[in-house]
Short mmCIF file of C-alpha atoms in Angstrom, two decimals:
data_model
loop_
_atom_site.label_atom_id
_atom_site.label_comp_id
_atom_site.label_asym_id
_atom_site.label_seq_id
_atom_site.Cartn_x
_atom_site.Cartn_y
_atom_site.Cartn_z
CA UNK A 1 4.05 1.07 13.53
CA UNK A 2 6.70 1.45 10.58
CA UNK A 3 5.54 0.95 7.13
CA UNK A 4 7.72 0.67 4.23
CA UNK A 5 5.29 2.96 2.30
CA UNK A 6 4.42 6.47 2.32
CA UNK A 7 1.07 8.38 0.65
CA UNK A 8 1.25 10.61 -1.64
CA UNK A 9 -0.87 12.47 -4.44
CA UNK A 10 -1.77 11.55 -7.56
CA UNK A 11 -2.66 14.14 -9.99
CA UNK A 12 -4.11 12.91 -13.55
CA UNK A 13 -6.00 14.87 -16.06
CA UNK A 14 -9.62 14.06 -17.78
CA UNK A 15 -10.56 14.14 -21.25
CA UNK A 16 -11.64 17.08 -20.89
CA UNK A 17 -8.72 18.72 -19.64
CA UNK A 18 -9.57 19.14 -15.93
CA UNK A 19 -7.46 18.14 -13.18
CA UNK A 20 -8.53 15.69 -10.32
CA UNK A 21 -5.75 14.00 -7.82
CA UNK A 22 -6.07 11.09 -5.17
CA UNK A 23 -4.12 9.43 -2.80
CA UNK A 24 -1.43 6.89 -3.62
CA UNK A 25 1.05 4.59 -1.74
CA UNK A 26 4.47 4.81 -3.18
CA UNK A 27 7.05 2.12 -1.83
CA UNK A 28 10.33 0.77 -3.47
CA UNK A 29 10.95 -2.36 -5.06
CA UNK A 30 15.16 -2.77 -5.38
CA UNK A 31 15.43 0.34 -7.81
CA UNK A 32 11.96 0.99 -8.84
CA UNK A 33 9.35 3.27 -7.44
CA UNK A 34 5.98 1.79 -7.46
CA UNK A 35 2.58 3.39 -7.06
CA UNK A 36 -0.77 2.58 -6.58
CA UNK A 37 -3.76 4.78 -6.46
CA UNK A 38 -5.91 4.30 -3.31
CA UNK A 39 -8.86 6.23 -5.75
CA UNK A 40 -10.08 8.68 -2.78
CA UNK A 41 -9.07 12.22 -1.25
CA UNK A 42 -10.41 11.73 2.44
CA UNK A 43 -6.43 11.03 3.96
CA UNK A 44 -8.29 8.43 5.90
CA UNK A 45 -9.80 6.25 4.27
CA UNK A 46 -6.72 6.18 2.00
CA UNK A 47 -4.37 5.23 5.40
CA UNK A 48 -6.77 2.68 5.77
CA UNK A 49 -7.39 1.14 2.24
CA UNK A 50 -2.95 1.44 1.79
CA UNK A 51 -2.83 -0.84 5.04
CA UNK A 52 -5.31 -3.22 3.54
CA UNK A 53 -3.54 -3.35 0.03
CA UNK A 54 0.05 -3.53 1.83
CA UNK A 55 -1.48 -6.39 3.82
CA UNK A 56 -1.94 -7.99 0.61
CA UNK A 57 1.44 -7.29 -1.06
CA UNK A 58 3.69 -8.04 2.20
CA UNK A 59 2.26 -10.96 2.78
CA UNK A 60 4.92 -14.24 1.73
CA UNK A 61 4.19 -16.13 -1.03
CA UNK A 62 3.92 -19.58 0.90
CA UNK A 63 3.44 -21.19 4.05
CA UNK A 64 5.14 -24.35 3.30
CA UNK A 65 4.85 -25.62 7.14
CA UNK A 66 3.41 -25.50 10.21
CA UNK A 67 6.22 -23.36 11.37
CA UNK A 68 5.78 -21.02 8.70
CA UNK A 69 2.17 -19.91 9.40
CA UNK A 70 3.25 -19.94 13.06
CA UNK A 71 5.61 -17.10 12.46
CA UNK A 72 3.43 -15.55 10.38
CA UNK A 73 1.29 -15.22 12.76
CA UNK A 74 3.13 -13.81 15.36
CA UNK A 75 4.60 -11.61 13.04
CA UNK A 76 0.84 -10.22 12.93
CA UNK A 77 0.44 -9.95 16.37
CA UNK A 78 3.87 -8.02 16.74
CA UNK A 79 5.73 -10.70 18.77
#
């Protein structure tokens, strides 16, 4: 299944100083790079949690008719 995101790693820094890095998706958005951290380092639960949140972003913005949430639909199903 294509995906128009990849994973990648996060590294940030504590107050302290120390190091820690997670998983993030990283897609494009015209010329911008977006990220989100997926706030884990087990690769998958973060595949899983970046096809939930992708779920969320992809989806359209309305479903003004029947027809529309029938496509959508299928769409879903891969038809």
């Amino acid at each position: 299944m294509k995906t128009d995101y990849a994973l990648g790693k996060l590294t940030r820094q504590r107050a302290d100083g120390t190091a820690y890095w997670s998983f993030c998706m990283v897609w494009r958005e015209g010329q911008s790079r977006k990220r989100v951290s997926l706030g884990t380092t087990d690769r998958i639960v973060a595949e899983t949690t970046a096809h939930k949140v992708w779920a969320g972003i992809a989806k359209p913005d309305k479903l003004n008719t029947v027809g529309d949430i029938v496509d959508a639909y299928l769409d879903g199903l891969g038809a």
